[in-house]
Amino acid sequence: MARKSRFALAGPLPLAGEYMPLKLNPLAGARPGCSALYIHIPFCEHRCAYCDFTAIGGIARAKEYMAALRREIALWGEAVGHCELRTIFIGGGTPSFVDPREIHELLAACRSAFSFSPDIEITMEANPSSTTFERARIWRESGVNRLSMGIQSFDDRVLKRLGRVHTADRAREAYEAVRNVGIPSVNGDFIGGVWGSTREMWRTSLSEAVRMGFDHLSCYELIIEESTPLYGAVQRGEIALRPENDLAAELEETRALLTAAGYVQYEVSNFARPGHECRHNRVYWQGDAYLACGVGSHGYLESDVAGVIEATPPGSPGCRFWHVEGIGAYIDAIRKGSIPIRGWEWISVEEKWMELVMLQLRCQEGVLDTLLDPDAVEPFIEQGMLEHRGDRVVSTARGMLVLNGIIEALVGHPPATVANG
Ligand code: SF4
């Protein structure tokens, strides 16, 4: 969504590549409510042509980077009073690509810096090519209880187009290894709408995932981001994208196939067997606070905690911050006891409201009706795209297919409580 709030209170933003060495101000005596932690590991076997994440091909300086990451975790723990974590998400990049003993040490650092709730969810992302029984055993013993696997497809032709380094058979083996070590919850990431693929290929892949018994499936459509080599190939006409109506039909089929198999669409792109919803992602979708460590990672702190960065301006509900992207700069700053931040932004009430509407309408629970202008909602109710459920407004199956348009219309009409500040 392109709209920028007129109330945004931005912290200083350095030029690209530069960063501010931020010293955290420890909070006096508080045990604040920040219960989620994101940790970024940027190393990958190679850089995929469609990827715009903070990812590096190869593993150079991984040991130094992992040591810096442990130090950053300790710095945050000291500053925010060792609060209790309910979720940790180790993402990337490809966390499974680093030595599994590094994951063990990383989680040990988390245990020293924070306390863990008894039912903590610890997710790690893994690619099939770097998942073996032995590695998975160490991840499991280190505390990982949810694995998110970058399967993308069970069709070798699609995997080849995407430039993935694994084959469908390798993905099957990796899944079996993960199950054999007893990781209790396993997600598969799948990419739909790949050029040159068909709906039949997509259906076959998803049906196999269902048969195999994945607990959770994240089904994203391929997005061509401007900063990627794939974007250039599309611009030069080397790649013909699939027509929009074909992609919409694929989306509908995804929902039909997975809901018939017992998965619940609890977010527009995410399907889970009951009890296997990703708690960490729910933190993002509910607009709650989360800490973030590692290059390129973004965090959000609510105003009572955000004082570790800077005194909270009156009326701001919280602060977003984002890290530098280069691992050299990251390691250097952490060695000096600073957090290498590229910028932060105090958000306004209006921005927070927009974010909540955008995120929560994508979820099964929808958004509180008092957060929406009834006049803006009504036409979508009449068209069967939104519906009232108790005190919430939720998207229907039909509405989910055109959600971006609905959200754009609703955030253009804030209710009086928000519009008047
Ligand atoms: S493996 Fe994932 S994170 Fe790494 S380059 Fe490919 S898409 Fe990006």
CSV table of C-alpha atoms and ligand atoms in Angstrom, one decimal:
chain,number,residue,atom,x,y,z
A,1,MET,CA,0.0,0.0,0.0
A,2,ALA,CA,1.6,3.2,-1.2
A,3,ARG,CA,-0.1,5.7,1.1
A,4,LYS,CA,2.3,7.4,3.6
A,5,SER,CA,1.0,8.8,6.8
A,6,ARG,CA,1.2,12.6,7.2
A,7,PHE,CA,1.7,11.9,10.9
A,8,ALA,CA,4.9,9.7,10.6
A,9,LEU,CA,7.7,10.7,12.9
A,10,ALA,CA,10.8,9.4,11.3
A,11,GLY,CA,14.1,8.8,13.0
A,12,PRO,CA,17.3,9.8,11.2
A,13,LEU,CA,17.7,7.7,8.1
A,14,PRO,CA,21.3,7.3,6.8
A,15,LEU,CA,22.2,6.9,3.1
A,16,ALA,CA,22.1,3.4,1.6
A,17,GLY,CA,24.9,1.2,3.0
A,18,GLU,CA,25.5,3.5,6.0
A,19,TYR,CA,24.2,2.8,9.5
A,20,MET,CA,23.9,4.3,12.9
A,21,PRO,CA,25.7,2.5,15.7
A,22,LEU,CA,22.8,2.5,18.2
A,23,LYS,CA,23.5,2.0,21.9
A,24,LEU,CA,20.4,0.6,23.6
A,25,ASN,CA,19.2,2.4,26.8
A,26,PRO,CA,18.3,-0.3,29.3
A,27,LEU,CA,14.8,0.0,30.6
A,28,ALA,CA,14.7,0.6,34.4
A,29,GLY,CA,13.4,-2.5,36.2
A,30,ALA,CA,10.6,-3.4,33.7
A,31,ARG,CA,9.7,-6.8,32.3
A,32,PRO,CA,8.0,-5.5,29.3
A,33,GLY,CA,5.7,-7.4,27.0
A,34,CYS,CA,7.8,-8.2,24.0
A,35,SER,CA,7.4,-11.9,23.6
A,36,ALA,CA,8.5,-12.6,20.0
A,37,LEU,CA,12.0,-12.6,18.5
A,38,TYR,CA,13.0,-12.8,14.8
A,39,ILE,CA,16.6,-13.8,14.0
A,40,HIS,CA,18.0,-13.5,10.5
A,41,ILE,CA,20.7,-15.8,9.0
A,42,PRO,CA,21.5,-14.5,5.5
A,43,PHE,CA,23.6,-17.4,4.0
A,44,CYS,CA,22.3,-19.4,1.1
A,45,GLU,CA,23.8,-22.0,-1.2
A,46,HIS,CA,23.2,-19.6,-4.1
A,47,ARG,CA,21.2,-16.6,-4.8
A,48,CYS,CA,17.8,-17.3,-6.5
A,49,ALA,CA,16.9,-15.1,-9.4
A,50,TYR,CA,13.5,-14.1,-7.9
A,51,CYS,CA,14.7,-13.4,-4.4
A,52,ASP,CA,14.7,-9.9,-2.8
A,53,PHE,CA,15.4,-11.0,0.8
A,54,THR,CA,18.6,-10.1,2.6
A,55,ALA,CA,20.5,-13.2,1.4
A,56,ILE,CA,24.1,-13.9,0.4
A,57,GLY,CA,25.3,-16.8,-1.8
A,58,GLY,CA,28.0,-18.8,0.1
A,59,ILE,CA,29.0,-19.0,3.7
A,60,ALA,CA,32.0,-16.6,4.0
A,61,ARG,CA,32.3,-15.2,7.5
A,62,ALA,CA,29.5,-17.3,8.8
A,63,LYS,CA,31.3,-18.1,12.1
A,64,GLU,CA,32.0,-14.4,12.8
A,65,TYR,CA,28.4,-13.5,11.9
A,66,MET,CA,26.9,-16.1,14.2
A,67,ALA,CA,29.1,-14.9,17.0
A,68,ALA,CA,27.9,-11.3,16.4
A,69,LEU,CA,24.3,-12.5,16.3
A,70,ARG,CA,24.7,-14.1,19.7
A,71,ARG,CA,26.2,-10.8,21.0
A,72,GLU,CA,23.2,-8.8,19.6
A,73,ILE,CA,20.8,-11.2,21.3
A,74,ALA,CA,22.6,-10.6,24.6
A,75,LEU,CA,22.5,-6.8,24.1
A,76,TRP,CA,18.7,-6.8,23.6
A,77,GLY,CA,18.2,-9.2,26.5
A,78,GLU,CA,20.1,-6.8,28.8
A,79,ALA,CA,18.2,-3.7,27.5
A,80,VAL,CA,14.7,-5.1,27.7
A,81,GLY,CA,15.0,-6.9,31.0
A,82,HIS,CA,15.2,-10.5,29.9
A,83,CYS,CA,11.5,-10.7,29.1
A,84,GLU,CA,9.7,-14.0,28.5
A,85,LEU,CA,9.6,-15.2,24.8
A,86,ARG,CA,6.7,-17.1,23.5
A,87,THR,CA,8.0,-17.4,19.9
A,88,ILE,CA,11.3,-17.4,18.1
A,89,PHE,CA,11.6,-17.4,14.3
A,90,ILE,CA,15.0,-18.2,12.8
A,91,GLY,CA,14.6,-17.1,9.2
A,92,GLY,CA,16.8,-16.2,6.2
A,93,GLY,CA,18.5,-16.8,3.9
A,94,THR,CA,18.8,-20.4,4.7
A,95,PRO,CA,19.4,-21.1,8.4
A,96,SER,CA,19.7,-24.9,7.7
A,97,PHE,CA,22.8,-24.1,5.6
A,98,VAL,CA,25.0,-23.1,8.6
A,99,ASP,CA,26.7,-25.7,10.8
A,100,PRO,CA,23.9,-27.0,13.0
A,101,ARG,CA,26.0,-26.6,16.1
A,102,GLU,CA,25.7,-22.8,15.4
A,103,ILE,CA,21.9,-23.2,15.7
A,104,HIS,CA,22.5,-24.9,19.0
A,105,GLU,CA,24.7,-22.1,20.3
A,106,LEU,CA,22.3,-19.5,19.0
A,107,LEU,CA,19.4,-20.9,20.9
A,108,ALA,CA,21.6,-21.3,24.0
A,109,ALA,CA,22.3,-17.5,23.7
A,110,CYS,CA,18.6,-16.9,23.5
A,111,ARG,CA,18.0,-18.9,26.7
A,112,SER,CA,20.7,-16.9,28.5
A,113,ALA,CA,19.4,-13.5,27.3
A,114,PHE,CA,15.6,-14.1,27.8
A,115,SER,CA,13.4,-16.5,29.6
A,116,PHE,CA,11.3,-19.0,27.6
A,117,SER,CA,7.6,-19.6,28.1
A,118,PRO,CA,6.9,-23.3,28.8
A,119,ASP,CA,5.1,-23.7,25.5
A,120,ILE,CA,7.5,-21.6,23.4
A,121,GLU,CA,7.3,-22.0,19.6
A,122,ILE,CA,10.7,-22.1,17.9
A,123,THR,CA,10.6,-22.1,14.2
A,124,MET,CA,13.6,-22.5,11.8
A,125,GLU,CA,13.6,-22.2,8.1
A,126,ALA,CA,15.3,-25.0,6.2
A,127,ASN,CA,15.9,-25.9,2.6
A,128,PRO,CA,15.7,-29.5,1.5
A,129,SER,CA,19.3,-29.5,0.1
A,130,SER,CA,20.7,-28.8,3.5
A,131,THR,CA,18.4,-30.9,5.6
A,132,THR,CA,19.6,-34.3,6.7
A,133,PHE,CA,18.6,-36.7,9.5
A,134,GLU,CA,21.8,-35.7,11.5
A,135,ARG,CA,21.3,-32.0,11.1
A,136,ALA,CA,17.6,-32.2,11.9
A,137,ARG,CA,18.4,-34.2,15.1
A,138,ILE,CA,20.7,-31.4,16.3
A,139,TRP,CA,18.1,-28.7,15.5
A,140,ARG,CA,15.5,-30.7,17.4
A,141,GLU,CA,17.8,-31.3,20.4
A,142,SER,CA,18.6,-27.5,20.4
A,143,GLY,CA,14.9,-26.7,20.9
A,144,VAL,CA,13.5,-26.2,17.3
A,145,ASN,CA,9.9,-27.5,17.4
A,146,ARG,CA,8.7,-26.1,14.1
A,147,LEU,CA,10.4,-26.4,10.8
A,148,SER,CA,9.5,-24.3,7.8
A,149,MET,CA,10.7,-26.0,4.6
A,150,GLY,CA,11.3,-24.2,1.3
A,151,ILE,CA,9.8,-27.0,-0.9
A,152,GLN,CA,8.3,-24.6,-3.5
A,153,SER,CA,7.1,-27.4,-5.7
A,154,PHE,CA,7.2,-31.2,-6.2
A,155,ASP,CA,7.7,-30.7,-9.9
A,156,ASP,CA,11.4,-30.7,-11.1
A,157,ARG,CA,10.5,-28.6,-14.1
A,158,VAL,CA,9.2,-25.8,-11.8
A,159,LEU,CA,12.2,-26.2,-9.4
A,160,LYS,CA,14.5,-25.8,-12.3
A,161,ARG,CA,12.8,-22.7,-13.6
A,162,LEU,CA,13.0,-21.1,-10.1
A,163,GLY,CA,16.7,-22.0,-10.0
A,164,ARG,CA,16.3,-24.1,-6.8
A,165,VAL,CA,19.2,-26.3,-6.0
A,166,HIS,CA,17.1,-29.3,-4.8
A,167,THR,CA,15.0,-31.8,-6.7
A,168,ALA,CA,11.6,-33.1,-5.7
A,169,ASP,CA,13.1,-36.4,-4.6
A,170,ARG,CA,15.6,-34.5,-2.3
A,171,ALA,CA,12.6,-32.6,-0.8
A,172,ARG,CA,10.8,-35.9,-0.1
A,173,GLU,CA,13.9,-37.3,1.6
A,174,ALA,CA,14.4,-34.2,3.7
A,175,TYR,CA,10.8,-34.2,4.8
A,176,GLU,CA,11.1,-37.9,5.9
A,177,ALA,CA,14.3,-37.0,7.9
A,178,VAL,CA,12.6,-34.2,9.7
A,179,ARG,CA,9.6,-36.5,10.6
A,180,ASN,CA,12.0,-39.2,11.7
A,181,VAL,CA,13.7,-37.0,14.3
A,182,GLY,CA,10.2,-36.0,15.6
A,183,ILE,CA,10.0,-32.3,14.8
A,184,PRO,CA,6.3,-31.9,15.8
A,185,SER,CA,5.2,-29.2,13.4
A,186,VAL,CA,6.3,-28.9,9.7
A,187,ASN,CA,5.4,-26.2,7.2
A,188,GLY,CA,6.0,-26.4,3.5
A,189,ASP,CA,6.5,-23.2,1.5
A,190,PHE,CA,5.1,-23.4,-2.0
A,191,ILE,CA,5.3,-20.9,-4.9
A,192,GLY,CA,2.4,-20.7,-7.3
A,193,GLY,CA,2.0,-18.8,-10.6
A,194,VAL,CA,5.5,-19.7,-11.9
A,195,TRP,CA,6.0,-18.9,-15.6
A,196,GLY,CA,5.7,-21.9,-17.8
A,197,SER,CA,3.9,-23.9,-15.1
A,198,THR,CA,0.3,-25.0,-15.3
A,199,ARG,CA,-2.6,-25.3,-12.8
A,200,GLU,CA,-2.3,-29.1,-13.1
A,201,MET,CA,1.3,-29.0,-12.0
A,202,TRP,CA,0.3,-26.8,-9.0
A,203,ARG,CA,-2.5,-29.2,-8.0
A,204,THR,CA,-0.3,-32.2,-8.3
A,205,SER,CA,2.4,-30.6,-6.0
A,206,LEU,CA,-0.1,-29.5,-3.4
A,207,SER,CA,-1.9,-32.9,-3.4
A,208,GLU,CA,1.4,-34.6,-2.7
A,209,ALA,CA,2.1,-32.2,0.2
A,210,VAL,CA,-1.3,-33.1,1.6
A,211,ARG,CA,-0.7,-36.8,1.2
A,212,MET,CA,2.7,-36.5,2.9
A,213,GLY,CA,1.1,-34.9,5.9
A,214,PHE,CA,2.5,-31.4,6.2
A,215,ASP,CA,0.9,-29.7,9.2
A,216,HIS,CA,1.0,-26.2,7.6
A,217,LEU,CA,1.3,-24.9,4.0
A,218,SER,CA,2.2,-21.4,3.0
A,219,CYS,CA,1.2,-20.9,-0.6
A,220,TYR,CA,2.6,-17.7,-2.1
A,221,GLU,CA,2.2,-16.5,-5.6
A,222,LEU,CA,5.5,-15.6,-7.4
A,223,ILE,CA,6.0,-11.8,-7.2
A,224,ILE,CA,8.4,-10.2,-9.6
A,225,GLU,CA,10.3,-7.7,-7.4
A,226,GLU,CA,12.1,-4.8,-9.2
A,227,SER,CA,15.4,-5.4,-7.5
A,228,THR,CA,15.7,-9.0,-8.8
A,229,PRO,CA,17.4,-10.4,-12.0
A,230,LEU,CA,14.0,-12.0,-12.8
A,231,TYR,CA,12.5,-8.6,-13.2
A,232,GLY,CA,15.1,-7.8,-15.9
A,233,ALA,CA,14.3,-11.0,-17.7
A,234,VAL,CA,10.5,-10.1,-17.7
A,235,GLN,CA,11.3,-6.6,-18.9
A,236,ARG,CA,13.4,-7.9,-21.8
A,237,GLY,CA,10.5,-10.3,-22.8
A,238,GLU,CA,12.6,-13.4,-22.1
A,239,ILE,CA,9.9,-14.7,-19.7
A,240,ALA,CA,6.2,-14.6,-20.3
A,241,LEU,CA,4.1,-14.4,-17.1
A,242,ARG,CA,0.9,-16.3,-16.7
A,243,PRO,CA,-2.4,-14.4,-17.3
A,244,GLU,CA,-4.1,-12.8,-14.2
A,245,ASN,CA,-7.3,-14.8,-14.6
A,246,ASP,CA,-5.3,-18.1,-14.6
A,247,LEU,CA,-3.6,-17.1,-11.4
A,248,ALA,CA,-6.9,-16.1,-9.8
A,249,ALA,CA,-8.3,-19.6,-10.7
A,250,GLU,CA,-5.2,-21.2,-9.2
A,251,LEU,CA,-5.8,-19.3,-6.0
A,252,GLU,CA,-9.4,-20.5,-5.8
A,253,GLU,CA,-8.3,-24.1,-6.5
A,254,THR,CA,-5.7,-23.9,-3.7
A,255,ARG,CA,-8.3,-22.9,-1.2
A,256,ALA,CA,-10.8,-25.6,-2.4
A,257,LEU,CA,-8.2,-28.3,-2.3
A,258,LEU,CA,-6.7,-27.5,1.0
A,259,THR,CA,-9.9,-26.8,2.9
A,260,ALA,CA,-11.4,-30.1,1.6
A,261,ALA,CA,-8.3,-31.8,3.0
A,262,GLY,CA,-8.9,-30.4,6.5
A,263,TYR,CA,-6.6,-27.3,6.5
A,264,VAL,CA,-8.0,-24.0,7.7
A,265,GLN,CA,-7.1,-20.9,5.7
A,266,TYR,CA,-6.3,-18.8,8.8
A,267,GLU,CA,-4.5,-16.1,6.7
A,268,VAL,CA,-4.9,-15.5,3.0
A,269,SER,CA,-1.8,-17.4,2.0
A,270,ASN,CA,-1.5,-19.7,5.0
A,271,PHE,CA,-3.3,-23.0,5.7
A,272,ALA,CA,-2.9,-25.1,8.8
A,273,ARG,CA,-4.3,-28.3,10.4
A,274,PRO,CA,-6.0,-27.2,13.6
A,275,GLY,CA,-3.4,-26.5,16.3
A,276,HIS,CA,-0.6,-25.9,13.8
A,277,GLU,CA,-1.1,-22.2,13.0
A,278,CYS,CA,2.2,-20.3,13.2
A,279,ARG,CA,2.1,-18.3,16.4
A,280,HIS,CA,5.1,-16.1,15.4
A,281,ASN,CA,3.5,-15.0,12.1
A,282,ARG,CA,0.3,-14.2,14.0
A,283,VAL,CA,2.3,-11.7,16.1
A,284,TYR,CA,3.0,-9.8,12.8
A,285,TRP,CA,-0.5,-10.1,11.6
A,286,GLN,CA,-2.0,-8.9,14.8
A,287,GLY,CA,0.3,-5.9,14.8
A,288,ASP,CA,2.0,-7.0,18.1
A,289,ALA,CA,5.6,-6.2,19.1
A,290,TYR,CA,8.6,-8.2,18.1
A,291,LEU,CA,12.4,-7.9,18.5
A,292,ALA,CA,14.7,-8.5,15.6
A,293,CYS,CA,18.3,-9.4,15.3
A,294,GLY,CA,20.6,-9.8,12.3
A,295,VAL,CA,21.3,-8.1,9.0
A,296,GLY,CA,18.4,-6.7,7.2
A,297,SER,CA,15.9,-7.6,9.9
A,298,HIS,CA,13.0,-5.3,10.9
A,299,GLY,CA,11.5,-5.1,14.4
A,300,TYR,CA,8.6,-3.3,16.0
A,301,LEU,CA,8.5,-2.2,19.6
A,302,GLU,CA,5.5,-0.8,21.4
A,303,SER,CA,5.9,2.6,23.1
A,304,ASP,CA,6.6,1.2,26.6
A,305,VAL,CA,9.6,-0.8,25.3
A,306,ALA,CA,10.7,1.4,22.5
A,307,GLY,CA,12.4,3.7,25.0
A,308,VAL,CA,15.4,1.4,24.6
A,309,ILE,CA,15.9,3.2,21.2
A,310,GLU,CA,14.9,6.7,22.0
A,311,ALA,CA,12.4,8.5,24.3
A,312,THR,CA,8.9,7.9,22.9
A,313,PRO,CA,7.3,11.0,21.3
A,314,PRO,CA,3.9,11.7,22.8
A,315,GLY,CA,1.0,9.8,21.2
A,316,SER,CA,3.1,7.3,19.2
A,317,PRO,CA,2.0,3.7,19.7
A,318,GLY,CA,5.4,2.3,18.8
A,319,CYS,CA,8.6,2.3,16.8
A,320,ARG,CA,9.8,0.3,13.8
A,321,PHE,CA,13.5,-0.2,13.3
A,322,TRP,CA,15.6,-1.9,10.6
A,323,HIS,CA,19.1,-3.2,10.5
A,324,VAL,CA,22.0,-2.5,8.1
A,325,GLU,CA,22.2,-5.1,5.3
A,326,GLY,CA,26.0,-5.7,4.9
A,327,ILE,CA,27.4,-8.4,7.1
A,328,GLY,CA,30.8,-6.7,7.4
A,329,ALA,CA,29.2,-3.6,8.8
A,330,TYR,CA,27.0,-5.7,11.1
A,331,ILE,CA,29.9,-7.6,12.6
A,332,ASP,CA,32.1,-4.5,13.1
A,333,ALA,CA,29.3,-2.6,14.9
A,334,ILE,CA,28.3,-5.5,17.2
A,335,ARG,CA,32.0,-6.0,18.1
A,336,LYS,CA,31.9,-2.4,19.4
A,337,GLY,CA,28.8,-3.1,21.5
A,338,SER,CA,26.4,-1.2,19.2
A,339,ILE,CA,23.3,-2.4,17.2
A,340,PRO,CA,23.8,-1.4,13.5
A,341,ILE,CA,20.5,0.2,12.7
A,342,ARG,CA,19.8,1.8,9.3
A,343,GLY,CA,16.8,3.7,10.6
A,344,TRP,CA,13.8,3.8,12.8
A,345,GLU,CA,10.4,5.4,12.6
A,346,TRP,CA,7.9,6.4,15.3
A,347,ILE,CA,4.6,5.5,13.9
A,348,SER,CA,1.4,7.5,14.3
A,349,VAL,CA,-2.0,6.3,15.5
A,350,GLU,CA,-3.2,6.6,11.9
A,351,GLU,CA,-0.4,4.4,10.5
A,352,LYS,CA,-1.0,1.8,13.2
A,353,TRP,CA,-4.6,1.7,12.3
A,354,MET,CA,-3.9,1.3,8.6
A,355,GLU,CA,-1.5,-1.5,9.4
A,356,LEU,CA,-4.0,-3.3,11.5
A,357,VAL,CA,-6.7,-3.1,8.9
A,358,MET,CA,-4.4,-4.3,6.2
A,359,LEU,CA,-3.0,-7.2,8.2
A,360,GLN,CA,-6.1,-8.4,10.1
A,361,LEU,CA,-8.4,-8.5,7.1
A,362,ARG,CA,-6.0,-11.0,5.6
A,363,CYS,CA,-6.7,-13.3,8.7
A,364,GLN,CA,-9.5,-15.6,9.6
A,365,GLU,CA,-10.5,-13.5,12.6
A,366,GLY,CA,-10.8,-10.2,10.6
A,367,VAL,CA,-10.8,-6.8,12.2
A,368,LEU,CA,-12.8,-5.2,15.0
A,369,ASP,CA,-15.8,-3.4,13.4
A,370,THR,CA,-15.2,-0.2,15.5
A,371,LEU,CA,-11.9,0.2,13.5
A,372,LEU,CA,-13.8,0.6,10.2
A,373,ASP,CA,-16.1,3.2,8.7
A,374,PRO,CA,-19.5,1.5,8.4
A,375,ASP,CA,-20.3,3.4,5.2
A,376,ALA,CA,-17.1,2.0,3.6
A,377,VAL,CA,-17.8,-1.5,4.7
A,378,GLU,CA,-21.4,-1.8,3.7
A,379,PRO,CA,-21.0,-2.0,-0.2
A,380,PHE,CA,-18.6,-5.0,0.4
A,381,ILE,CA,-21.1,-6.7,2.7
A,382,GLU,CA,-23.8,-6.3,0.0
A,383,GLN,CA,-21.5,-7.8,-2.6
A,384,GLY,CA,-20.7,-10.8,-0.3
A,385,MET,CA,-17.0,-9.9,0.0
A,386,LEU,CA,-17.1,-9.0,3.7
A,387,GLU,CA,-19.3,-10.2,6.5
A,388,HIS,CA,-20.0,-9.4,10.2
A,389,ARG,CA,-19.1,-12.1,12.7
A,390,GLY,CA,-19.8,-10.9,16.2
A,391,ASP,CA,-18.0,-7.6,16.7
A,392,ARG,CA,-15.6,-8.4,13.8
A,393,VAL,CA,-15.7,-7.8,10.1
A,394,VAL,CA,-14.1,-10.7,8.2
A,395,SER,CA,-13.4,-11.4,4.5
A,396,THR,CA,-15.4,-14.1,2.8
A,397,ALA,CA,-13.8,-16.6,0.4
A,398,ARG,CA,-14.9,-14.3,-2.5
A,399,GLY,CA,-13.4,-11.3,-0.7
A,400,MET,CA,-10.1,-13.1,-0.2
A,401,LEU,CA,-9.6,-13.2,-4.0
A,402,VAL,CA,-9.8,-9.4,-4.3
A,403,LEU,CA,-8.5,-8.4,-0.9
A,404,ASN,CA,-6.1,-5.7,-2.0
A,405,GLY,CA,-8.8,-3.7,-3.6
A,406,ILE,CA,-11.1,-4.0,-0.5
A,407,ILE,CA,-8.2,-2.9,1.8
A,408,GLU,CA,-7.4,0.0,-0.4
A,409,ALA,CA,-11.0,1.2,-0.2
A,410,LEU,CA,-11.3,0.8,3.6
A,411,VAL,CA,-8.0,2.5,4.5
A,412,GLY,CA,-9.1,5.4,2.3
A,413,HIS,CA,-12.0,6.0,4.8
A,414,PRO,CA,-10.8,6.0,8.4
A,415,PRO,CA,-13.5,6.0,11.0
A,416,ALA,CA,-14.0,9.3,12.9
A,417,THR,CA,-12.0,8.2,15.9
A,418,VAL,CA,-8.9,7.7,13.7
A,419,ALA,CA,-9.4,10.6,11.3
A,420,ASN,CA,-9.7,13.0,14.1
A,421,GLY,CA,-6.5,11.7,15.7
B,1,SF4,S1,17.1,-19.9,-0.9
B,1,SF4,FE1,15.4,-18.5,-0.3
B,1,SF4,S2,16.4,-16.8,0.8
B,1,SF4,FE2,18.0,-17.9,-0.3
B,1,SF4,S3,18.3,-16.8,-2.2
B,1,SF4,FE3,16.8,-18.5,-2.6
B,1,SF4,S4,14.8,-17.6,-2.2
B,1,SF4,FE4,16.3,-16.2,-1.3
